[in-house]
Amino acid sequence: MSSGTGAASDTGTGAASGTGSDAASGRGGGSRERILARIRAAVADAPDAPEAARDYLDTHTPDERVIDLLAENLADYRALVHRTDSEELPALIARLLAERGARTVLVPPLLPALWLSALSSVGTDLVRIEDDPTSTAQELDVVDSVITGCALAIAETGTLVLDAAPDQGRRRITLVPDHHICVVRTADQVVGSVPQAMPRLDPTRPLTWISGPSATSDIELDRVEGVHGPRTLEVILLSE
């Protein structure tokens, strides 16, 4: 009985070991080798692949439509869109902060001083907070509003792109405060499409792509805003 059991065990183990070795090495017509052989045979006489065509359109939006399309798509994403010129911009920013009831506003280090020149009209209680690299998320969470510029805006997707330049500040300041005012210079910062945007962006910089205020929804599609970023996004389209 013992001898028979041992023989069966030895024979079974040896057979399993041999099969596994052959499959792993490809000997004995393993499935992997058969598949690869068929692929090699199928493409043996195939011509070289042609160069990829690069003559496709990089946008579907005429230049004269990009600003209007950007405004439409931003609004479709529930951003609040305003249009103004350089002369009226300071008063508009002050009005938006006053309507928000902001008592604190955070500004990046090189935000143009002209943009903030009317803040005194909001009231003496408004406190301007400079961007501080040591500030924590908890400290930023009590800030009422933040004002930034942007790197680019994309009309066809209604997207703002920030790259942490000195007029935009660190990515954190545009994610934690509940109210974000972003100024877009329409003369040189609006493109029609993502393919037009990519060559103008530096991939080594921390790029933040914003399409409307932060929003998420659960399995029942109940929309909740402000979970991953500002609950309210206001975009100012600034003409010259």
XYZ file of C-alpha atoms in Angstrom:
240
model
C 0.000 0.000 0.000
C 2.735 2.418 0.919
C 4.763 1.550 -2.180
C 1.774 2.092 -4.483
C 0.950 5.405 -2.941
C 4.516 6.578 -3.278
C 4.648 5.583 -6.934
C 1.480 7.444 -7.717
C 2.755 10.518 -5.913
C 6.111 10.478 -7.685
C 4.537 9.973 -11.089
C 1.992 12.764 -10.620
C 4.560 15.202 -9.328
C 6.954 14.482 -12.148
C 4.271 14.957 -14.792
C 3.124 18.268 -13.317
C 6.689 19.519 -13.013
C 7.514 18.664 -16.621
C 4.392 20.313 -17.992
C 5.000 23.524 -16.049
C 8.606 23.701 -17.214
C 7.688 23.241 -20.855
C 4.960 25.912 -20.683
C 7.197 28.410 -18.951
C 10.052 27.975 -21.416
C 7.844 27.849 -24.509
C 8.974 24.321 -25.431
C 6.397 21.856 -26.655
C 4.274 24.475 -28.463
C 3.107 26.605 -25.513
C 0.106 28.874 -26.105
C 2.174 32.032 -25.837
C 4.670 30.947 -28.482
C 1.909 29.780 -30.833
C 0.131 33.137 -30.584
C 3.333 35.110 -31.150
C 4.271 32.899 -34.094
C 0.920 33.569 -35.745
C 1.324 37.327 -35.246
C 4.836 37.264 -36.755
C 3.588 35.319 -39.746
C 0.632 37.663 -40.265
C 2.760 40.821 -40.352
C 5.853 39.398 -42.038
C 5.070 40.989 -45.410
C 3.194 44.037 -44.117
C 4.432 47.443 -45.314
C 5.877 49.950 -42.876
C 3.296 51.980 -40.996
C 2.719 55.407 -42.591
C 3.580 58.604 -40.775
C 0.743 59.879 -38.580
C -1.287 62.595 -40.264
C -0.812 65.981 -38.626
C -3.010 68.079 -40.886
C -6.139 67.777 -38.746
C -7.891 70.834 -37.340
C -6.640 71.871 -33.916
C -9.871 73.744 -33.147
C -13.435 73.934 -34.391
C -14.024 77.460 -33.131
C -13.469 80.586 -35.257
C -11.316 83.215 -33.560
C -14.203 85.656 -33.339
C -16.244 83.098 -31.368
C -13.755 81.978 -28.718
C -14.633 84.571 -26.053
C -18.381 84.042 -26.362
C -17.967 80.264 -26.395
C -15.753 80.413 -23.311
C -18.381 82.459 -21.477
C -21.145 80.044 -22.515
C -19.253 76.937 -21.409
C -18.113 78.484 -18.131
C -21.724 79.364 -17.351
C -22.821 75.870 -18.369
C -20.479 74.533 -15.683
C -22.191 76.894 -13.181
C -19.381 79.395 -12.948
C -20.483 83.029 -12.587
C -19.155 84.972 -15.568
C -18.520 88.719 -15.691
C -17.122 90.907 -18.463
C -15.317 94.158 -17.913
C -12.374 96.297 -18.969
C -9.273 97.426 -17.103
C -10.868 100.660 -15.946
C -13.878 98.971 -14.368
C -12.082 95.862 -13.054
C -11.131 97.172 -9.572
C -14.708 98.267 -8.854
C -16.074 94.939 -10.093
C -13.743 92.936 -7.838
C -14.699 95.104 -4.869
C -18.398 94.635 -5.643
C -18.095 90.849 -5.916
C -16.336 90.678 -2.551
C -18.940 92.944 -0.953
C -21.822 90.881 -2.361
C -20.137 87.780 -1.007
C -19.818 89.373 2.407
C -16.106 88.618 2.426
C -14.135 89.687 5.466
C -10.841 88.153 4.346
C -9.366 87.919 0.851
C -6.197 86.042 -0.060
C -4.009 87.364 -2.878
C -0.965 85.856 -4.648
C 2.339 87.737 -4.332
C 2.344 89.411 -7.762
C -1.329 89.973 -8.424
C -1.504 93.368 -10.213
C -1.953 96.113 -7.640
C -4.449 97.908 -9.886
C -6.882 95.008 -9.556
C -7.044 95.574 -5.798
C -7.094 99.360 -5.834
C -10.782 99.607 -4.910
C -10.782 97.148 -2.004
C -11.120 99.989 0.473
C -14.647 100.553 -0.823
C -15.657 97.124 0.500
C -15.175 98.394 4.044
C -12.512 98.742 6.673
C -13.278 95.279 8.011
C -11.916 93.539 4.895
C -8.551 91.971 5.688
C -6.119 91.295 2.865
C -4.083 88.139 3.440
C -0.817 87.571 1.597
C -0.079 84.082 0.333
C 2.185 82.398 2.877
C 3.869 79.073 1.963
C 3.700 78.017 5.616
C -0.078 78.445 5.898
C -1.934 75.237 6.640
C -5.122 73.919 5.067
C -6.912 74.749 8.319
C -5.774 78.377 8.093
C -6.833 78.629 4.459
C -10.211 77.093 5.250
C -11.285 80.196 7.175
C -10.388 82.549 4.289
C -13.532 83.898 2.636
C -12.260 84.612 -0.894
C -9.207 84.319 -3.112
C -8.375 86.349 -6.237
C -6.014 85.026 -8.928
C -5.043 85.387 -12.535
C -4.678 82.355 -14.795
C -2.300 80.875 -17.343
C -4.863 80.082 -20.040
C -8.565 79.575 -20.650
C -9.921 77.028 -23.139
C -13.147 77.989 -24.887
C -14.323 74.621 -26.189
C -14.126 72.964 -22.772
C -14.860 75.961 -20.542
C -11.625 75.310 -18.666
C -9.281 77.589 -16.725
C -5.650 76.490 -16.417
C -3.512 77.755 -13.532
C 0.228 77.062 -13.357
C 1.204 78.540 -9.965
C 2.740 81.661 -11.524
C 3.209 84.619 -9.125
C -0.173 86.108 -10.093
C -1.875 82.787 -9.296
C -0.064 81.524 -6.223
C 0.185 77.982 -4.941
C -2.353 75.387 -6.023
C -3.572 75.060 -2.441
C -4.977 78.577 -2.259
C -7.364 77.883 -5.152
C -8.625 74.610 -3.671
C -9.339 75.367 -0.017
C -11.114 78.779 0.198
C -14.804 78.593 -0.678
C -14.905 81.510 -3.148
C -12.502 81.942 -6.070
C -12.404 84.999 -8.337
C -10.279 84.312 -11.424
C -9.365 87.043 -13.911
C -8.785 86.031 -17.546
C -7.178 88.465 -19.983
C -9.142 87.842 -23.157
C -6.538 89.455 -25.440
C -3.830 86.857 -24.864
C -5.033 84.120 -22.525
C -7.948 82.504 -24.375
C -7.505 79.655 -26.864
C -10.088 77.650 -28.722
C -9.115 74.101 -27.834
C -6.952 71.788 -25.756
C -4.562 71.115 -28.709
C -3.987 74.862 -28.953
C -3.417 75.117 -25.205
C -0.864 72.344 -24.760
C 2.088 73.967 -26.629
C 1.617 77.119 -24.543
C 1.779 75.339 -21.182
C 4.927 74.294 -19.338
C 4.519 70.602 -18.378
C 7.100 70.981 -15.612
C 4.832 73.401 -13.729
C 2.000 72.288 -11.402
C -0.985 72.690 -13.717
C -4.476 72.961 -12.259
C -7.359 72.546 -14.730
C -10.654 74.025 -13.535
C -13.977 73.514 -15.300
C -16.540 75.217 -13.100
C -16.834 75.125 -9.310
C -15.948 71.923 -7.497
C -18.750 69.367 -7.751
C -19.350 65.695 -7.164
C -22.363 63.389 -7.038
C -23.216 60.108 -5.384
C -24.723 56.990 -6.930
C -28.153 58.662 -6.910
C -26.712 61.637 -8.812
C -27.262 64.091 -5.975
C -24.911 66.939 -6.827
C -22.798 68.425 -4.034
C -20.588 71.451 -4.666
C -17.504 72.526 -2.752
C -16.138 69.107 -1.800
C -12.885 69.228 -3.775
C -12.467 72.974 -4.196
C -14.345 76.291 -4.154
C -18.117 76.109 -3.982
C -18.360 79.354 -5.950
C -16.196 80.205 -8.975
C -16.465 83.680 -10.467
C -14.629 84.343 -13.724
C -13.919 87.855 -14.934
C -13.254 88.125 -18.684
C -11.021 91.176 -18.870
C -10.769 93.108 -22.116
C -8.218 95.866 -22.668
